[in-house]
Amino acid sequence: MTIHTTPIDDLVACPQCDTLHLASALPDNARAHCQQCGIVLMTSQPAAMAQILSLALTAFIMMIAAVSFPFLTLDAGGLQNATSVIDAVLAFQDGYAFPLAVAVAFFIVVIPLMRLSALIYALGPLVRGQKPRQGARKAFSLAERLRPWSMAEIFIVGVTVALIKVAGLAAVTIGPAFWAFAGVVIITVLKDQLICRYSIWEALDKAKD
């Protein structure tokens, strides 16, 4: 009796339910879904990688702007105070709250910037039709591992809720950093919708060869 097995390189595991599927070539602009849970497994969009890189670069620039400009200004009783993201982080630097300052800095600033930098490093040469940089696979793997820990969107939601509560006590002026952060959240959602992990891994492997 002969047993035929499928090479492991030809199998794709669903990131949601771990169901294994046989990888196959897709026509342009087509999508392959998991037979078990329906999540998108593979896409074939020739321009997607360039779009991902463009969105990552845009989000990186907007993230720098978000930590550089005033986030909001409070005006109460004739006293005005402008606050930036860095000021919000430094507000927890004293005493027992210092670990919280470190956590806030990492989750809303450092990790999102690291993830964007890793994506730009990994995908830049591929978009230009060049061989990937040394460590490109590790960079993309790092970007994927950091994905659950990038919490800029949670920060912006929390700030919005706080602003609603403070609005009755003081005049609140939203600064450019707030809109930059909101832009980063929107761009990140769009970028993550375009990312096809299997296609990127395949592109990195083929370009390396």
mmCIF file of C-alpha atoms in Angstrom:
data_model
loop_
_atom_site.group_PDB
_atom_site.id
_atom_site.type_symbol
_atom_site.label_atom_id
_atom_site.label_comp_id
_atom_site.label_asym_id
_atom_site.label_seq_id
_atom_site.Cartn_x
_atom_site.Cartn_y
_atom_site.Cartn_z
ATOM 1 C CA MET A 1 0.000 0.000 0.000
ATOM 2 C CA THR A 2 1.349 3.387 -0.991
ATOM 3 C CA ILE A 3 0.597 6.392 1.199
ATOM 4 C CA HIS A 4 0.718 9.773 -0.495
ATOM 5 C CA THR A 5 1.509 12.712 1.728
ATOM 6 C CA THR A 6 1.395 16.401 0.925
ATOM 7 C CA PRO A 7 4.681 18.300 1.435
ATOM 8 C CA ILE A 8 4.430 20.578 4.440
ATOM 9 C CA ASP A 9 5.571 23.547 2.340
ATOM 10 C CA ASP A 10 2.383 23.181 0.269
ATOM 11 C CA LEU A 11 0.098 23.505 3.300
ATOM 12 C CA VAL A 12 -1.346 26.701 4.741
ATOM 13 C CA ALA A 13 -2.582 26.799 8.333
ATOM 14 C CA CYS A 14 -5.505 29.065 9.137
ATOM 15 C CA PRO A 15 -4.341 31.699 11.679
ATOM 16 C CA GLN A 16 -7.798 31.588 13.288
ATOM 17 C CA CYS A 17 -8.653 27.886 13.666
ATOM 18 C CA ASP A 18 -5.418 26.116 12.528
ATOM 19 C CA THR A 19 -7.199 24.161 9.780
ATOM 20 C CA LEU A 20 -4.708 23.013 7.133
ATOM 21 C CA HIS A 21 -5.336 23.818 3.480
ATOM 22 C CA LEU A 22 -3.495 22.952 0.295
ATOM 23 C CA ALA A 23 -1.874 26.067 -1.174
ATOM 24 C CA SER A 24 -2.488 26.760 -4.835
ATOM 25 C CA ALA A 25 -1.902 29.598 -7.259
ATOM 26 C CA LEU A 26 -4.649 32.222 -7.367
ATOM 27 C CA PRO A 27 -5.712 34.407 -10.267
ATOM 28 C CA ASP A 28 -5.161 38.143 -9.892
ATOM 29 C CA ASN A 29 -7.431 39.929 -7.390
ATOM 30 C CA ALA A 30 -8.764 36.627 -6.018
ATOM 31 C CA ARG A 31 -9.049 35.522 -2.385
ATOM 32 C CA ALA A 32 -8.922 32.117 -0.717
ATOM 33 C CA HIS A 33 -10.946 31.616 2.473
ATOM 34 C CA CYS A 34 -10.667 29.051 5.241
ATOM 35 C CA GLN A 35 -13.185 26.248 4.698
ATOM 36 C CA GLN A 36 -13.754 26.007 8.435
ATOM 37 C CA CYS A 37 -14.100 29.597 9.728
ATOM 38 C CA GLY A 38 -14.166 31.705 6.558
ATOM 39 C CA ILE A 39 -11.171 33.953 7.348
ATOM 40 C CA VAL A 40 -9.085 35.141 4.380
ATOM 41 C CA LEU A 41 -6.035 32.886 3.981
ATOM 42 C CA MET A 42 -4.499 34.082 0.722
ATOM 43 C CA THR A 43 -4.941 36.945 -1.676
ATOM 44 C CA SER A 44 -3.553 37.675 -5.099
ATOM 45 C CA GLN A 45 -3.387 41.432 -5.486
ATOM 46 C CA PRO A 46 -0.303 42.546 -7.456
ATOM 47 C CA ALA A 47 -0.398 46.105 -6.087
ATOM 48 C CA ALA A 48 -1.137 45.113 -2.474
ATOM 49 C CA MET A 49 2.475 45.033 -1.286
ATOM 50 C CA ALA A 50 3.171 48.533 -2.613
ATOM 51 C CA GLN A 51 -0.020 49.742 -0.934
ATOM 52 C CA ILE A 52 1.011 48.142 2.367
ATOM 53 C CA LEU A 53 4.427 49.816 2.184
ATOM 54 C CA SER A 54 2.882 53.201 1.350
ATOM 55 C CA LEU A 55 0.445 52.936 4.268
ATOM 56 C CA ALA A 56 3.221 51.851 6.640
ATOM 57 C CA LEU A 57 5.385 54.827 5.637
ATOM 58 C CA THR A 58 2.440 57.200 6.032
ATOM 59 C CA ALA A 59 1.574 55.769 9.455
ATOM 60 C CA PHE A 60 5.222 56.050 10.554
ATOM 61 C CA ILE A 61 5.379 59.751 9.615
ATOM 62 C CA MET A 62 2.034 60.440 11.292
ATOM 63 C CA MET A 63 3.194 58.595 14.414
ATOM 64 C CA ILE A 64 6.226 60.880 14.653
ATOM 65 C CA ALA A 65 3.904 63.867 14.292
ATOM 66 C CA ALA A 66 1.594 62.439 16.962
ATOM 67 C CA VAL A 67 4.353 62.416 19.576
ATOM 68 C CA SER A 68 5.841 65.750 18.499
ATOM 69 C CA PHE A 69 2.865 68.120 18.458
ATOM 70 C CA PRO A 70 0.353 69.093 21.175
ATOM 71 C CA PHE A 71 -2.300 66.448 21.726
ATOM 72 C CA LEU A 72 -4.924 68.658 23.336
ATOM 73 C CA THR A 73 -5.291 71.931 25.233
ATOM 74 C CA LEU A 74 -7.423 72.405 28.355
ATOM 75 C CA ASP A 75 -8.762 75.825 29.340
ATOM 76 C CA ALA A 76 -10.455 76.072 32.757
ATOM 77 C CA GLY A 77 -10.867 79.154 34.960
ATOM 78 C CA GLY A 78 -8.550 81.194 32.776
ATOM 79 C CA LEU A 79 -5.751 78.631 33.060
ATOM 80 C CA GLN A 80 -4.590 76.979 29.869
ATOM 81 C CA ASN A 81 -2.505 73.838 29.627
ATOM 82 C CA ALA A 82 -1.304 72.117 26.452
ATOM 83 C CA THR A 83 -0.478 68.416 26.720
ATOM 84 C CA SER A 84 1.409 66.110 24.371
ATOM 85 C CA VAL A 85 1.667 62.332 24.300
ATOM 86 C CA ILE A 86 5.104 62.562 25.902
ATOM 87 C CA ASP A 87 3.636 64.689 28.710
ATOM 88 C CA ALA A 88 0.991 62.022 29.282
ATOM 89 C CA VAL A 89 3.695 59.378 29.598
ATOM 90 C CA LEU A 90 5.865 61.489 31.918
ATOM 91 C CA ALA A 91 2.891 62.182 34.180
ATOM 92 C CA PHE A 92 3.330 58.646 35.569
ATOM 93 C CA GLN A 93 7.098 58.737 36.006
ATOM 94 C CA ASP A 94 7.180 59.380 39.767
ATOM 95 C CA GLY A 95 7.002 56.749 42.485
ATOM 96 C CA TYR A 96 5.098 53.515 42.069
ATOM 97 C CA ALA A 97 3.510 54.684 38.802
ATOM 98 C CA PHE A 98 6.818 54.531 36.900
ATOM 99 C CA PRO A 99 6.138 51.001 35.511
ATOM 100 C CA LEU A 100 2.850 52.358 34.170
ATOM 101 C CA ALA A 101 4.745 55.143 32.367
ATOM 102 C CA VAL A 102 7.020 52.543 30.763
ATOM 103 C CA ALA A 103 4.045 50.398 29.729
ATOM 104 C CA VAL A 104 2.178 53.356 28.221
ATOM 105 C CA ALA A 105 5.259 54.460 26.296
ATOM 106 C CA PHE A 106 5.863 50.977 24.909
ATOM 107 C CA PHE A 107 2.274 50.088 23.994
ATOM 108 C CA ILE A 108 1.248 53.359 22.331
ATOM 109 C CA VAL A 109 4.550 54.694 20.933
ATOM 110 C CA VAL A 110 7.527 52.317 20.885
ATOM 111 C CA ILE A 111 5.824 49.091 19.771
ATOM 112 C CA PRO A 112 3.746 50.701 16.972
ATOM 113 C CA LEU A 113 6.909 52.409 15.650
ATOM 114 C CA MET A 114 8.873 49.149 15.873
ATOM 115 C CA ARG A 115 6.162 47.272 13.982
ATOM 116 C CA LEU A 116 5.971 49.881 11.235
ATOM 117 C CA SER A 117 9.771 50.015 10.947
ATOM 118 C CA ALA A 118 9.947 46.216 10.651
ATOM 119 C CA LEU A 119 7.343 46.190 7.871
ATOM 120 C CA ILE A 120 9.113 48.953 5.960
ATOM 121 C CA TYR A 121 12.456 47.158 6.335
ATOM 122 C CA ALA A 122 11.041 43.826 5.150
ATOM 123 C CA LEU A 123 8.872 45.000 2.262
ATOM 124 C CA GLY A 124 10.847 47.945 0.862
ATOM 125 C CA PRO A 125 13.185 45.984 -1.451
ATOM 126 C CA LEU A 126 10.385 43.627 -2.586
ATOM 127 C CA VAL A 127 8.288 46.531 -3.845
ATOM 128 C CA ARG A 128 11.294 47.770 -5.852
ATOM 129 C CA GLY A 129 11.846 44.285 -7.293
ATOM 130 C CA GLN A 130 15.101 43.775 -5.365
ATOM 131 C CA LYS A 131 16.309 40.979 -3.126
ATOM 132 C CA PRO A 132 15.161 41.275 0.494
ATOM 133 C CA ARG A 133 17.516 42.772 3.032
ATOM 134 C CA GLN A 134 19.375 40.542 5.436
ATOM 135 C CA GLY A 135 17.033 39.656 8.278
ATOM 136 C CA ALA A 136 13.890 40.582 6.322
ATOM 137 C CA ARG A 137 12.118 37.392 7.411
ATOM 138 C CA LYS A 138 12.944 38.094 11.051
ATOM 139 C CA ALA A 139 11.721 41.667 10.641
ATOM 140 C CA PHE A 140 8.381 40.555 9.215
ATOM 141 C CA SER A 141 8.072 37.890 11.908
ATOM 142 C CA LEU A 142 8.712 40.581 14.540
ATOM 143 C CA ALA A 143 6.027 42.797 12.999
ATOM 144 C CA GLU A 144 3.539 39.943 13.230
ATOM 145 C CA ARG A 145 4.446 39.111 16.843
ATOM 146 C CA LEU A 146 4.077 42.758 17.858
ATOM 147 C CA ARG A 147 0.657 43.092 16.250
ATOM 148 C CA PRO A 148 -1.409 42.223 19.384
ATOM 149 C CA TRP A 149 0.710 44.585 21.518
ATOM 150 C CA SER A 150 0.351 47.667 19.322
ATOM 151 C CA MET A 151 -2.357 49.571 21.184
ATOM 152 C CA ALA A 152 -2.525 53.026 19.615
ATOM 153 C CA GLU A 153 -6.193 52.447 18.793
ATOM 154 C CA ILE A 154 -7.008 51.594 22.417
ATOM 155 C CA PHE A 155 -5.269 54.785 23.522
ATOM 156 C CA ILE A 156 -7.242 56.974 21.121
ATOM 157 C CA VAL A 157 -10.542 55.377 22.199
ATOM 158 C CA GLY A 158 -9.668 55.925 25.870
ATOM 159 C CA VAL A 159 -8.744 59.553 25.238
ATOM 160 C CA THR A 160 -11.989 60.149 23.348
ATOM 161 C CA VAL A 161 -14.027 58.788 26.254
ATOM 162 C CA ALA A 162 -12.049 60.958 28.689
ATOM 163 C CA LEU A 163 -12.607 64.050 26.537
ATOM 164 C CA ILE A 164 -16.361 63.503 26.593
ATOM 165 C CA LYS A 165 -16.284 63.420 30.393
ATOM 166 C CA VAL A 166 -13.988 66.454 30.715
ATOM 167 C CA ALA A 167 -15.867 68.576 28.167
ATOM 168 C CA GLY A 168 -18.334 69.769 30.787
ATOM 169 C CA LEU A 169 -15.584 70.915 33.157
ATOM 170 C CA ALA A 170 -13.201 72.691 30.829
ATOM 171 C CA ALA A 171 -12.871 73.954 27.286
ATOM 172 C CA VAL A 172 -11.040 71.294 25.320
ATOM 173 C CA THR A 173 -9.158 72.086 22.112
ATOM 174 C CA ILE A 174 -8.031 69.076 20.127
ATOM 175 C CA GLY A 175 -4.483 69.421 18.858
ATOM 176 C CA PRO A 176 -2.870 68.131 15.645
ATOM 177 C CA ALA A 177 -1.382 65.125 17.463
ATOM 178 C CA PHE A 178 -4.891 63.813 18.212
ATOM 179 C CA TRP A 179 -5.797 63.807 14.527
ATOM 180 C CA ALA A 180 -2.433 62.283 13.659
ATOM 181 C CA PHE A 181 -3.078 59.464 16.145
ATOM 182 C CA ALA A 182 -6.574 58.956 14.740
ATOM 183 C CA GLY A 183 -5.055 58.803 11.258
ATOM 184 C CA VAL A 184 -2.532 56.191 12.406
ATOM 185 C CA VAL A 185 -5.367 54.014 13.732
ATOM 186 C CA ILE A 186 -7.345 54.227 10.481
ATOM 187 C CA ILE A 187 -4.285 53.582 8.314
ATOM 188 C CA THR A 188 -3.256 50.632 10.501
ATOM 189 C CA VAL A 189 -6.671 49.021 10.065
ATOM 190 C CA LEU A 190 -6.505 49.475 6.293
ATOM 191 C CA LYS A 191 -2.936 48.155 6.177
ATOM 192 C CA ASP A 192 -3.732 45.060 8.231
ATOM 193 C CA GLN A 193 -6.694 44.299 5.966
ATOM 194 C CA LEU A 194 -4.354 44.259 2.959
ATOM 195 C CA ILE A 195 -1.651 42.074 4.519
ATOM 196 C CA CYS A 196 -1.636 38.495 3.272
ATOM 197 C CA ARG A 197 0.948 36.779 5.448
ATOM 198 C CA TYR A 198 1.272 33.702 3.239
ATOM 199 C CA SER A 199 1.884 35.809 0.120
ATOM 200 C CA ILE A 200 4.518 37.913 1.882
ATOM 201 C CA TRP A 201 6.338 34.843 3.209
ATOM 202 C CA GLU A 202 6.273 33.362 -0.291
ATOM 203 C CA ALA A 203 7.600 36.594 -1.792
ATOM 204 C CA LEU A 204 10.421 36.747 0.758
ATOM 205 C CA ASP A 205 11.399 33.138 0.045
ATOM 206 C CA LYS A 206 11.295 33.498 -3.757
ATOM 207 C CA ALA A 207 13.176 36.803 -3.760
ATOM 208 C CA LYS A 208 15.860 35.309 -1.524
ATOM 209 C CA ASP A 209 16.338 32.416 -3.934
#
